Amino acid sequence: MAVLPIVIAPLPVLSARAREIQPHEFGPELATLASDMAETMYAAPGVGLAAPQVNDGRRLIVIDSSSGDERGTRLFRMANPSITARGDETIEWQETCLSVPEIEVWVTRAKHITVNWQDPATGEAMTEDFEEYEAVIVQHELDHLEGTVLLDRVSSFKRGRWVRKMKKVRQAIPAK
């Protein structure tokens, strides 16, 4: 497995709607990408990662809400995920994002969701109910597949301040 570079906003791949994974794409190569994405997520460290965040414009996400010694016990690799049901109750969560470092945003999400997806290796259809924290993670990653990042949920003032800060950080990094 490999740790992939995570792209930082603003970048076109992060603002574009990810494309469906086609039947011929399922198999070992897509399974390896999902495993690499999981390794990247753990190394970051994070609890979710979408393919656009590693500069791949396909509908693929990984999530894992477990931590510590239990890490990996709630790992889901989802190709073409979609929410098929949402509960009426909502939850507000302070979210962060690996592609938008150093920013936290309060977001209101459905507290309960049902998600359908396909296994990256086989294309087999899967379904699962997610609640609270896991539901928040899945919804955050699905936002990435729709071209939405946390910066899209803040005021233009806060967005501008973050963009200026990141420009300064990038300018301070020596060129290779």
Tab-separated table of N, CA and C in Angstrom:
chain	number	residue	atom	x	y	z
A	1	MET	N	0.845	-1.184	0.000
A	1	MET	CA	0.000	0.000	0.000
A	1	MET	C	0.885	1.239	0.000
A	2	ALA	N	0.301	2.343	-0.481
A	2	ALA	CA	1.058	3.580	-0.608
A	2	ALA	C	0.276	4.726	0.004
A	3	VAL	N	1.020	5.680	0.537
A	3	VAL	CA	0.404	6.919	1.006
A	3	VAL	C	0.430	7.895	-0.164
A	4	LEU	N	-0.752	8.372	-0.542
A	4	LEU	CA	-0.907	9.260	-1.697
A	4	LEU	C	-0.873	10.715	-1.260
A	5	PRO	N	-0.458	11.631	-2.123
A	5	PRO	CA	-0.517	13.054	-1.773
A	5	PRO	C	-1.974	13.523	-1.750
A	6	ILE	N	-2.298	14.293	-0.724
A	6	ILE	CA	-3.643	14.876	-0.593
A	6	ILE	C	-3.608	16.279	-1.177
A	7	VAL	N	-4.547	16.567	-2.081
A	7	VAL	CA	-4.591	17.890	-2.696
A	7	VAL	C	-5.293	18.869	-1.764
A	8	ILE	N	-4.870	20.120	-1.837
A	8	ILE	CA	-5.397	21.180	-0.983
A	8	ILE	C	-6.213	22.152	-1.833
A	9	ALA	N	-7.353	22.558	-1.297
A	9	ALA	CA	-8.225	23.532	-1.983
A	9	ALA	C	-7.496	24.862	-2.119
A	10	PRO	N	-7.851	25.664	-3.076
A	10	PRO	CA	-8.793	25.365	-4.155
A	10	PRO	C	-8.077	24.675	-5.314
A	11	LEU	N	-8.674	23.647	-5.835
A	11	LEU	CA	-8.142	22.905	-6.977
A	11	LEU	C	-9.342	22.393	-7.777
A	12	PRO	N	-9.289	22.432	-9.106
A	12	PRO	CA	-10.457	22.044	-9.907
A	12	PRO	C	-11.026	20.665	-9.585
A	13	VAL	N	-10.181	19.671	-9.290
A	13	VAL	CA	-10.689	18.326	-9.015
A	13	VAL	C	-11.576	18.313	-7.769
A	14	LEU	N	-11.352	19.253	-6.852
A	14	LEU	CA	-12.154	19.309	-5.628
A	14	LEU	C	-13.499	19.999	-5.842
A	15	SER	N	-13.615	20.799	-6.876
A	15	SER	CA	-14.868	21.518	-7.108
A	15	SER	C	-15.718	20.896	-8.217
A	16	ALA	N	-15.239	19.810	-8.812
A	16	ALA	CA	-15.989	19.136	-9.882
A	16	ALA	C	-16.757	17.941	-9.310
A	17	ARG	N	-17.894	17.647	-9.918
A	17	ARG	CA	-18.649	16.452	-9.524
A	17	ARG	C	-17.882	15.234	-10.021
A	18	ALA	N	-17.624	14.285	-9.116
A	18	ALA	CA	-16.903	13.067	-9.477
A	18	ALA	C	-17.771	12.190	-10.379
A	19	ARG	N	-17.128	11.451	-11.262
A	19	ARG	CA	-17.856	10.609	-12.214
A	19	ARG	C	-18.081	9.207	-11.640
A	20	GLU	N	-19.148	8.578	-12.114
A	20	GLU	CA	-19.467	7.207	-11.722
A	20	GLU	C	-18.341	6.260	-12.141
A	21	ILE	N	-18.094	5.265	-11.327
A	21	ILE	CA	-17.143	4.210	-11.673
A	21	ILE	C	-17.891	3.216	-12.558
A	22	GLN	N	-17.312	2.917	-13.699
A	22	GLN	CA	-17.942	2.050	-14.688
A	22	GLN	C	-17.662	0.566	-14.379
A	23	PRO	N	-18.534	-0.333	-14.836
A	23	PRO	CA	-18.378	-1.764	-14.530
A	23	PRO	C	-16.990	-2.331	-14.841
A	24	HIS	N	-16.390	-1.910	-15.939
A	24	HIS	CA	-15.071	-2.449	-16.304
A	24	HIS	C	-13.953	-1.965	-15.372
A	25	GLU	N	-14.222	-0.959	-14.534
A	25	GLU	CA	-13.189	-0.417	-13.636
A	25	GLU	C	-13.079	-1.168	-12.311
A	26	PHE	N	-14.080	-1.980	-11.972
A	26	PHE	CA	-14.019	-2.734	-10.721
A	26	PHE	C	-12.981	-3.839	-10.848
A	27	GLY	N	-12.248	-4.084	-9.775
A	27	GLY	CA	-11.243	-5.132	-9.796
A	27	GLY	C	-10.043	-4.764	-8.955
A	28	PRO	N	-8.926	-5.447	-9.156
A	28	PRO	CA	-7.736	-5.258	-8.314
A	28	PRO	C	-7.194	-3.828	-8.315
A	29	GLU	N	-7.208	-3.162	-9.473
A	29	GLU	CA	-6.656	-1.801	-9.537
A	29	GLU	C	-7.470	-0.833	-8.681
A	30	LEU	N	-8.793	-0.911	-8.773
A	30	LEU	CA	-9.650	-0.028	-7.975
A	30	LEU	C	-9.564	-0.403	-6.491
A	31	ALA	N	-9.468	-1.700	-6.201
A	31	ALA	CA	-9.313	-2.146	-4.811
A	31	ALA	C	-8.006	-1.625	-4.220
A	32	THR	N	-6.947	-1.609	-5.021
A	32	THR	CA	-5.652	-1.075	-4.557
A	32	THR	C	-5.756	0.420	-4.289
A	33	LEU	N	-6.429	1.145	-5.188
A	33	LEU	CA	-6.618	2.578	-4.945
A	33	LEU	C	-7.363	2.799	-3.634
A	34	ALA	N	-8.412	2.032	-3.386
A	34	ALA	CA	-9.167	2.176	-2.134
A	34	ALA	C	-8.288	1.872	-0.926
A	35	SER	N	-7.456	0.843	-1.019
A	35	SER	CA	-6.534	0.517	0.075
A	35	SER	C	-5.499	1.616	0.280
A	36	ASP	N	-4.975	2.155	-0.814
A	36	ASP	CA	-4.030	3.272	-0.722
A	36	ASP	C	-4.699	4.498	-0.100
A	37	MET	N	-5.951	4.723	-0.465
A	37	MET	CA	-6.679	5.846	0.130
A	37	MET	C	-6.857	5.637	1.635
A	38	ALA	N	-7.142	4.410	2.055
A	38	ALA	CA	-7.275	4.130	3.484
A	38	ALA	C	-5.948	4.377	4.196
A	39	GLU	N	-4.858	3.909	3.614
A	39	GLU	CA	-3.535	4.132	4.202
A	39	GLU	C	-3.231	5.631	4.298
A	40	THR	N	-3.595	6.375	3.269
A	40	THR	CA	-3.401	7.825	3.252
A	40	THR	C	-4.222	8.489	4.345
A	41	MET	N	-5.477	8.056	4.485
A	41	MET	CA	-6.367	8.592	5.514
A	41	MET	C	-5.778	8.352	6.905
A	42	TYR	N	-5.299	7.139	7.156
A	42	TYR	CA	-4.719	6.836	8.471
A	42	TYR	C	-3.459	7.662	8.723
A	43	ALA	N	-2.630	7.845	7.697
A	43	ALA	CA	-1.378	8.585	7.854
A	43	ALA	C	-1.615	10.070	8.090
A	44	ALA	N	-2.723	10.601	7.617
A	44	ALA	CA	-2.958	12.054	7.636
A	44	ALA	C	-2.958	12.690	9.027
A	45	PRO	N	-3.556	12.273	10.071
A	45	PRO	CA	-4.567	11.241	10.213
A	45	PRO	C	-5.971	11.810	9.989
A	46	GLY	N	-6.850	10.957	9.485
A	46	GLY	CA	-8.231	11.358	9.253
A	46	GLY	C	-9.168	10.193	9.456
A	47	VAL	N	-10.465	10.447	9.235
A	47	VAL	CA	-11.484	9.410	9.401
A	47	VAL	C	-12.240	9.150	8.100
A	48	GLY	N	-11.926	9.909	7.066
A	48	GLY	CA	-12.562	9.723	5.773
A	48	GLY	C	-11.728	10.371	4.690
A	49	LEU	N	-11.873	9.858	3.474
A	49	LEU	CA	-11.142	10.416	2.339
A	49	LEU	C	-11.909	10.075	1.067
A	50	ALA	N	-12.037	11.048	0.185
A	50	ALA	CA	-12.700	10.860	-1.108
A	50	ALA	C	-11.643	10.901	-2.209
A	51	ALA	N	-11.898	10.157	-3.283
A	51	ALA	CA	-10.935	10.080	-4.382
A	51	ALA	C	-10.515	11.447	-4.923
A	52	PRO	N	-11.426	12.435	-5.058
A	52	PRO	CA	-10.958	13.744	-5.534
A	52	PRO	C	-9.860	14.352	-4.652
A	53	GLN	N	-9.819	13.977	-3.378
A	53	GLN	CA	-8.794	14.509	-2.485
A	53	GLN	C	-7.407	13.952	-2.786
A	54	VAL	N	-7.348	12.867	-3.560
A	54	VAL	CA	-6.059	12.331	-4.001
A	54	VAL	C	-5.944	12.467	-5.514
A	55	ASN	N	-6.662	13.469	-6.037
A	55	ASN	CA	-6.600	13.866	-7.448
A	55	ASN	C	-7.126	12.794	-8.406
A	56	ASP	N	-8.159	12.074	-7.966
A	56	ASP	CA	-8.825	11.085	-8.810
A	56	ASP	C	-10.297	11.482	-8.863
A	57	GLY	N	-10.811	11.749	-10.032
A	57	GLY	CA	-12.159	12.281	-10.186
A	57	GLY	C	-13.270	11.246	-10.223
A	58	ARG	N	-13.079	10.100	-9.566
A	58	ARG	CA	-14.117	9.065	-9.542
A	58	ARG	C	-14.842	9.027	-8.200
A	59	ARG	N	-16.014	8.402	-8.201
A	59	ARG	CA	-16.878	8.313	-7.017
A	59	ARG	C	-16.430	7.150	-6.124
A	60	LEU	N	-15.423	7.419	-5.318
A	60	LEU	CA	-14.845	6.431	-4.419
A	60	LEU	C	-14.502	7.121	-3.108
A	61	ILE	N	-14.939	6.528	-1.988
A	61	ILE	CA	-14.592	7.064	-0.677
A	61	ILE	C	-14.175	5.932	0.250
A	62	VAL	N	-13.423	6.299	1.270
A	62	VAL	CA	-13.122	5.389	2.375
A	62	VAL	C	-13.447	6.127	3.663
A	63	ILE	N	-13.975	5.392	4.631
A	63	ILE	CA	-14.214	5.966	5.954
A	63	ILE	C	-13.843	4.942	7.010
A	64	ASP	N	-13.456	5.423	8.177
A	64	ASP	CA	-13.210	4.552	9.325
A	64	ASP	C	-13.386	5.379	10.589
A	65	SER	N	-14.433	5.077	11.337
A	65	SER	CA	-14.714	5.820	12.568
A	65	SER	C	-14.005	5.229	13.777
A	66	SER	N	-13.380	4.063	13.628
A	66	SER	CA	-12.696	3.444	14.761
A	66	SER	C	-11.369	4.151	15.026
A	67	SER	N	-10.843	3.939	16.219
A	67	SER	CA	-9.575	4.598	16.560
A	67	SER	C	-8.732	3.683	17.436
A	68	GLY	N	-7.507	4.100	17.635
A	68	GLY	CA	-6.597	3.350	18.511
A	68	GLY	C	-6.415	1.917	18.064
A	69	ASP	N	-6.478	0.992	19.026
A	69	ASP	CA	-6.291	-0.425	18.735
A	69	ASP	C	-7.398	-0.998	17.858
A	70	GLU	N	-8.537	-0.326	17.801
A	70	GLU	CA	-9.668	-0.805	17.010
A	70	GLU	C	-9.631	-0.293	15.573
A	71	ARG	N	-8.633	0.519	15.244
A	71	ARG	CA	-8.546	1.099	13.907
A	71	ARG	C	-8.656	0.008	12.847
A	72	GLY	N	-9.509	0.257	11.862
A	72	GLY	CA	-9.719	-0.703	10.796
A	72	GLY	C	-10.962	-1.556	10.985
A	73	THR	N	-11.533	-1.555	12.192
A	73	THR	CA	-12.712	-2.395	12.435
A	73	THR	C	-13.980	-1.812	11.822
A	74	ARG	N	-13.988	-0.530	11.514
A	74	ARG	CA	-15.148	0.112	10.874
A	74	ARG	C	-14.725	0.748	9.555
A	75	LEU	N	-13.793	0.104	8.860
A	75	LEU	CA	-13.324	0.612	7.572
A	75	LEU	C	-14.307	0.212	6.475
A	76	PHE	N	-14.763	1.201	5.725
A	76	PHE	CA	-15.639	0.976	4.587
A	76	PHE	C	-14.968	1.568	3.353
A	77	ARG	N	-14.935	0.784	2.283
A	77	ARG	CA	-14.446	1.233	0.978
A	77	ARG	C	-15.666	1.249	0.064
A	78	MET	N	-16.050	2.430	-0.406
A	78	MET	CA	-17.314	2.574	-1.122
A	78	MET	C	-17.122	3.163	-2.519
A	79	ALA	N	-17.507	2.395	-3.521
A	79	ALA	CA	-17.520	2.882	-4.900
A	79	ALA	C	-18.956	3.252	-5.249
A	80	ASN	N	-19.119	4.386	-5.895
A	80	ASN	CA	-20.446	4.880	-6.308
A	80	ASN	C	-21.439	4.946	-5.147
A	81	PRO	N	-21.032	5.497	-4.003
A	81	PRO	CA	-21.958	5.543	-2.870
A	81	PRO	C	-23.079	6.556	-3.094
A	82	SER	N	-24.233	6.232	-2.534
A	82	SER	CA	-25.354	7.176	-2.572
A	82	SER	C	-26.220	6.968	-1.341
A	83	ILE	N	-26.741	8.060	-0.840
A	83	ILE	CA	-27.656	8.003	0.299
A	83	ILE	C	-29.040	7.679	-0.243
A	84	THR	N	-29.629	6.603	0.265
A	84	THR	CA	-30.950	6.193	-0.205
A	84	THR	C	-32.048	6.558	0.782
A	85	ALA	N	-31.675	6.885	2.021
A	85	ALA	CA	-32.661	7.311	3.019
A	85	ALA	C	-31.969	8.192	4.056
A	86	ARG	N	-32.705	9.199	4.513
A	86	ARG	CA	-32.219	10.097	5.566
A	86	ARG	C	-33.285	10.179	6.645
A	87	GLY	N	-32.859	10.113	7.886
A	87	GLY	CA	-33.786	10.312	8.988
A	87	GLY	C	-34.150	11.786	9.094
A	88	ASP	N	-35.231	12.079	9.782
A	88	ASP	CA	-35.670	13.469	9.952
A	88	ASP	C	-34.832	14.230	10.967
A	89	GLU	N	-34.242	13.508	11.914
A	89	GLU	CA	-33.470	14.153	12.974
A	89	GLU	C	-32.108	14.578	12.443
A	90	THR	N	-31.634	15.740	12.897
A	90	THR	CA	-30.330	16.242	12.458
A	90	THR	C	-29.362	16.312	13.631
A	91	ILE	N	-28.109	16.458	13.283
A	91	ILE	CA	-27.036	16.598	14.261
A	91	ILE	C	-26.107	17.688	13.746
A	92	GLU	N	-25.599	18.509	14.656
A	92	GLU	CA	-24.644	19.549	14.269
A	92	GLU	C	-23.262	19.097	14.716
A	93	TRP	N	-22.302	19.182	13.795
A	93	TRP	CA	-20.962	18.673	14.062
A	93	TRP	C	-19.929	19.681	13.600
A	94	GLN	N	-18.871	19.833	14.374
A	94	GLN	CA	-17.769	20.696	13.960
A	94	GLN	C	-16.821	19.852	13.118
A	95	GLU	N	-16.772	20.157	11.816
A	95	GLU	CA	-16.028	19.333	10.875
A	95	GLU	C	-14.710	19.984	10.478
A	96	THR	N	-13.762	19.111	10.169
A	96	THR	CA	-12.476	19.518	9.594
A	96	THR	C	-12.299	18.730	8.306
A	97	CYS	N	-11.285	19.108	7.531
A	97	CYS	CA	-11.089	18.453	6.235
A	97	CYS	C	-9.602	18.402	5.898
A	98	LEU	N	-9.164	17.260	5.398
A	98	LEU	CA	-7.756	17.105	5.021
A	98	LEU	C	-7.366	17.985	3.839
A	99	SER	N	-8.342	18.351	2.994
A	99	SER	CA	-8.059	19.210	1.838
A	99	SER	C	-8.254	20.693	2.137
A	100	VAL	N	-8.717	20.995	3.337
A	100	VAL	CA	-8.883	22.381	3.772
A	100	VAL	C	-8.324	22.465	5.195
A	101	PRO	N	-6.992	22.355	5.326
A	101	PRO	CA	-6.399	22.317	6.670
A	101	PRO	C	-6.608	23.617	7.439
A	102	GLU	N	-6.602	23.455	8.756
A	102	GLU	CA	-6.641	24.594	9.676
A	102	GLU	C	-7.952	25.369	9.632
A	103	ILE	N	-9.049	24.697	9.326
A	103	ILE	CA	-10.349	25.351	9.379
A	103	ILE	C	-11.345	24.360	9.982
A	104	GLU	N	-12.228	24.877	10.829
A	104	GLU	CA	-13.289	24.068	11.429
A	104	GLU	C	-14.608	24.761	11.139
A	105	VAL	N	-15.612	23.965	10.748
A	105	VAL	CA	-16.904	24.515	10.364
A	105	VAL	C	-18.014	23.684	11.008
A	106	TRP	N	-18.971	24.353	11.634
A	106	TRP	CA	-20.149	23.670	12.162
A	106	TRP	C	-21.087	23.383	11.001
A	107	VAL	N	-21.459	22.103	10.850
A	107	VAL	CA	-22.325	21.674	9.752
A	107	VAL	C	-23.474	20.855	10.330
A	108	THR	N	-24.684	21.106	9.831
A	108	THR	CA	-25.845	20.329	10.231
A	108	THR	C	-26.035	19.195	9.229
A	109	ARG	N	-26.123	17.982	9.745
A	109	ARG	CA	-26.238	16.782	8.917
A	109	ARG	C	-27.410	15.925	9.402
A	110	ALA	N	-27.853	15.002	8.556
A	110	ALA	CA	-28.831	14.004	8.980
A	110	ALA	C	-28.166	13.096	10.013
A	111	LYS	N	-28.886	12.793	11.064
A	111	LYS	CA	-28.346	11.965	12.143
A	111	LYS	C	-28.316	10.479	11.749
A	112	HIS	N	-29.202	10.081	10.852
A	112	HIS	CA	-29.281	8.691	10.411
A	112	HIS	C	-29.407	8.663	8.886
A	113	ILE	N	-28.582	7.836	8.243
A	113	ILE	CA	-28.657	7.683	6.788
A	113	ILE	C	-28.517	6.205	6.417
A	114	THR	N	-29.045	5.864	5.278
A	114	THR	CA	-28.816	4.556	4.670
A	114	THR	C	-28.047	4.803	3.384
A	115	VAL	N	-26.977	4.041	3.191
A	115	VAL	CA	-26.102	4.247	2.042
A	115	VAL	C	-25.993	2.954	1.238
A	116	ASN	N	-26.122	3.075	-0.066
A	116	ASN	CA	-25.849	1.982	-1.003
A	116	ASN	C	-24.535	2.291	-1.701
A	117	TRP	N	-23.743	1.262	-1.981
A	117	TRP	CA	-22.495	1.431	-2.716
A	117	TRP	C	-22.104	0.090	-3.311
A	118	GLN	N	-20.982	0.106	-4.020
A	118	GLN	CA	-20.436	-1.115	-4.600
A	118	GLN	C	-19.045	-1.360	-4.043
A	119	ASP	N	-18.717	-2.636	-3.888
A	119	ASP	CA	-17.382	-3.016	-3.452
A	119	ASP	C	-16.396	-2.714	-4.585
A	120	PRO	N	-15.301	-1.992	-4.300
A	120	PRO	CA	-14.357	-1.628	-5.361
A	120	PRO	C	-13.721	-2.820	-6.080
A	121	ALA	N	-13.541	-3.927	-5.382
A	121	ALA	CA	-12.895	-5.084	-5.991
A	121	ALA	C	-13.835	-5.881	-6.882
A	122	THR	N	-15.085	-6.021	-6.445
A	122	THR	CA	-15.998	-6.939	-7.133
A	122	THR	C	-17.177	-6.258	-7.809
A	123	GLY	N	-17.497	-5.030	-7.389
A	123	GLY	CA	-18.686	-4.360	-7.891
A	123	GLY	C	-19.956	-4.809	-7.185
A	124	GLU	N	-19.820	-5.697	-6.199
A	124	GLU	CA	-20.971	-6.208	-5.458
A	124	GLU	C	-21.699	-5.063	-4.745
A	125	ALA	N	-23.025	-5.085	-4.830
A	125	ALA	CA	-23.844	-4.066	-4.171
A	125	ALA	C	-23.850	-4.282	-2.666
A	126	MET	N	-23.720	-3.182	-1.928
A	126	MET	CA	-23.687	-3.213	-0.465
A	126	MET	C	-24.655	-2.145	0.057
A	127	THR	N	-25.097	-2.309	1.285
A	127	THR	CA	-25.927	-1.291	1.934
A	127	THR	C	-25.661	-1.326	3.425
A	128	GLU	N	-25.765	-0.176	4.056
A	128	GLU	CA	-25.509	-0.073	5.496
A	128	GLU	C	-26.206	1.168	6.031
A	129	ASP	N	-26.663	1.074	7.259
A	129	ASP	CA	-27.194	2.228	7.976
A	129	ASP	C	-26.069	2.831	8.807
A	130	PHE	N	-25.991	4.157	8.811
A	130	PHE	CA	-24.985	4.865	9.594
A	130	PHE	C	-25.690	5.875	10.492
A	131	GLU	N	-25.182	6.038	11.699
A	131	GLU	CA	-25.768	6.977	12.645
A	131	GLU	C	-24.704	7.896	13.217
A	132	GLU	N	-25.153	9.079	13.597
A	132	GLU	CA	-24.364	10.084	14.281
A	132	GLU	C	-23.006	10.308	13.629
A	133	TYR	N	-21.910	10.019	14.352
A	133	TYR	CA	-20.563	10.337	13.862
A	133	TYR	C	-20.284	9.706	12.501
A	134	GLU	N	-20.607	8.415	12.336
A	134	GLU	CA	-20.359	7.769	11.053
A	134	GLU	C	-21.209	8.386	9.945
A	135	ALA	N	-22.437	8.752	10.264
A	135	ALA	CA	-23.301	9.406	9.260
A	135	ALA	C	-22.701	10.735	8.833
A	136	VAL	N	-22.143	11.466	9.781
A	136	VAL	CA	-21.497	12.749	9.475
A	136	VAL	C	-20.305	12.523	8.543
A	137	ILE	N	-19.480	11.520	8.851
A	137	ILE	CA	-18.299	11.242	8.024
A	137	ILE	C	-18.717	10.925	6.592
A	138	VAL	N	-19.685	10.026	6.444
A	138	VAL	CA	-20.121	9.637	5.100
A	138	VAL	C	-20.655	10.850	4.347
A	139	GLN	N	-21.488	11.659	4.983
A	139	GLN	CA	-22.057	12.827	4.305
A	139	GLN	C	-20.981	13.826	3.907
A	140	HIS	N	-19.965	13.999	4.751
A	140	HIS	CA	-18.844	14.892	4.433
A	140	HIS	C	-18.119	14.390	3.175
A	141	GLU	N	-17.828	13.088	3.131
A	141	GLU	CA	-17.112	12.542	1.978
A	141	GLU	C	-17.967	12.581	0.718
A	142	LEU	N	-19.263	12.358	0.851
A	142	LEU	CA	-20.149	12.457	-0.308
A	142	LEU	C	-20.206	13.890	-0.824
A	143	ASP	N	-20.076	14.871	0.065
A	143	ASP	CA	-19.964	16.264	-0.391
A	143	ASP	C	-18.799	16.410	-1.365
A	144	HIS	N	-17.664	15.789	-1.048
A	144	HIS	CA	-16.494	15.860	-1.934
A	144	HIS	C	-16.832	15.311	-3.318
A	145	LEU	N	-17.626	14.256	-3.372
A	145	LEU	CA	-17.981	13.666	-4.667
A	145	LEU	C	-18.897	14.569	-5.473
A	146	GLU	N	-19.545	15.503	-4.790
A	146	GLU	CA	-20.411	16.481	-5.468
A	146	GLU	C	-19.683	17.789	-5.753
A	147	GLY	N	-18.404	17.868	-5.373
A	147	GLY	CA	-17.615	19.076	-5.628
A	147	GLY	C	-17.752	20.140	-4.544
A	148	THR	N	-18.174	19.736	-3.357
A	148	THR	CA	-18.346	20.664	-2.240
A	148	THR	C	-17.264	20.419	-1.193
A	149	VAL	N	-16.582	21.489	-0.780
A	149	VAL	CA	-15.610	21.407	0.309
A	149	VAL	C	-16.056	22.330	1.435
A	150	LEU	N	-15.424	22.211	2.583
A	150	LEU	CA	-15.817	23.032	3.731
A	150	LEU	C	-15.765	24.523	3.426
A	151	LEU	N	-14.861	24.941	2.553
A	151	LEU	CA	-14.776	26.367	2.207
A	151	LEU	C	-16.076	26.871	1.600
A	152	ASP	N	-16.851	25.975	0.980
A	152	ASP	CA	-18.126	26.366	0.384
A	152	ASP	C	-19.189	26.624	1.445
A	153	ARG	N	-18.901	26.290	2.690
A	153	ARG	CA	-19.860	26.426	3.787
A	153	ARG	C	-19.527	27.585	4.727
A	154	VAL	N	-18.553	28.409	4.355
A	154	VAL	CA	-18.172	29.537	5.209
A	154	VAL	C	-18.441	30.853	4.485
A	155	SER	N	-18.382	31.926	5.232
A	155	SER	CA	-18.588	33.247	4.646
A	155	SER	C	-17.452	33.572	3.674
A	156	SER	N	-17.723	34.499	2.774
A	156	SER	CA	-16.678	34.899	1.816
A	156	SER	C	-15.497	35.519	2.558
A	157	PHE	N	-15.753	36.199	3.679
A	157	PHE	CA	-14.668	36.781	4.470
A	157	PHE	C	-13.744	35.681	5.010
A	158	LYS	N	-14.353	34.671	5.640
A	158	LYS	CA	-13.563	33.586	6.216
A	158	LYS	C	-12.836	32.802	5.118
A	159	ARG	N	-13.493	32.605	3.989
A	159	ARG	CA	-12.875	31.904	2.860
A	159	ARG	C	-11.665	32.691	2.349
A	160	GLY	N	-11.831	33.991	2.147
A	160	GLY	CA	-10.739	34.836	1.668
A	160	GLY	C	-9.558	34.834	2.617
A	161	ARG	N	-9.850	34.885	3.914
A	161	ARG	CA	-8.790	34.869	4.925
A	161	ARG	C	-8.014	33.546	4.855
A	162	TRP	N	-8.729	32.429	4.698
A	162	TRP	CA	-8.084	31.125	4.613
A	162	TRP	C	-7.226	31.027	3.350
A	163	VAL	N	-7.752	31.483	2.209
A	163	VAL	CA	-7.012	31.420	0.947
A	163	VAL	C	-5.723	32.242	1.050
A	164	ARG	N	-5.806	33.443	1.627
A	164	ARG	CA	-4.604	34.275	1.793
A	164	ARG	C	-3.575	33.589	2.694
A	165	LYS	N	-4.047	32.964	3.766
A	165	LYS	CA	-3.154	32.260	4.680
A	165	LYS	C	-2.450	31.108	3.962
A	166	MET	N	-3.183	30.335	3.165
A	166	MET	CA	-2.598	29.206	2.450
A	166	MET	C	-1.586	29.681	1.395
A	167	LYS	N	-1.852	30.821	0.765
A	167	LYS	CA	-0.885	31.361	-0.203
A	167	LYS	C	0.432	31.673	0.487
A	168	LYS	N	0.355	32.254	1.681
A	168	LYS	CA	1.568	32.555	2.437
A	168	LYS	C	2.307	31.281	2.811
A	169	VAL	N	1.558	30.265	3.221
A	169	VAL	CA	2.175	28.981	3.590
A	169	VAL	C	2.871	28.377	2.368
A	170	ARG	N	2.201	28.388	1.218
A	170	ARG	CA	2.777	27.807	-0.003
A	170	ARG	C	4.025	28.572	-0.441
A	171	GLN	N	4.010	29.896	-0.272
A	171	GLN	CA	5.167	30.700	-0.662
A	171	GLN	C	6.350	30.436	0.260
A	172	ALA	N	6.079	30.043	1.495
A	172	ALA	CA	7.151	29.790	2.460
A	172	ALA	C	7.818	28.435	2.233
A	173	ILE	N	7.166	27.542	1.458
A	173	ILE	CA	7.730	26.218	1.200
A	173	ILE	C	8.722	26.336	0.045
A	174	PRO	N	9.972	25.925	0.258
A	174	PRO	CA	10.970	26.032	-0.805
A	174	PRO	C	10.623	25.132	-1.988
A	175	ALA	N	10.892	25.606	-3.192
A	175	ALA	CA	10.640	24.826	-4.421
A	175	ALA	C	11.663	23.707	-4.517
A	176	LYS	N	11.219	22.586	-5.100
A	176	LYS	CA	12.132	21.424	-5.237
A	176	LYS	C	12.832	21.480	-6.569
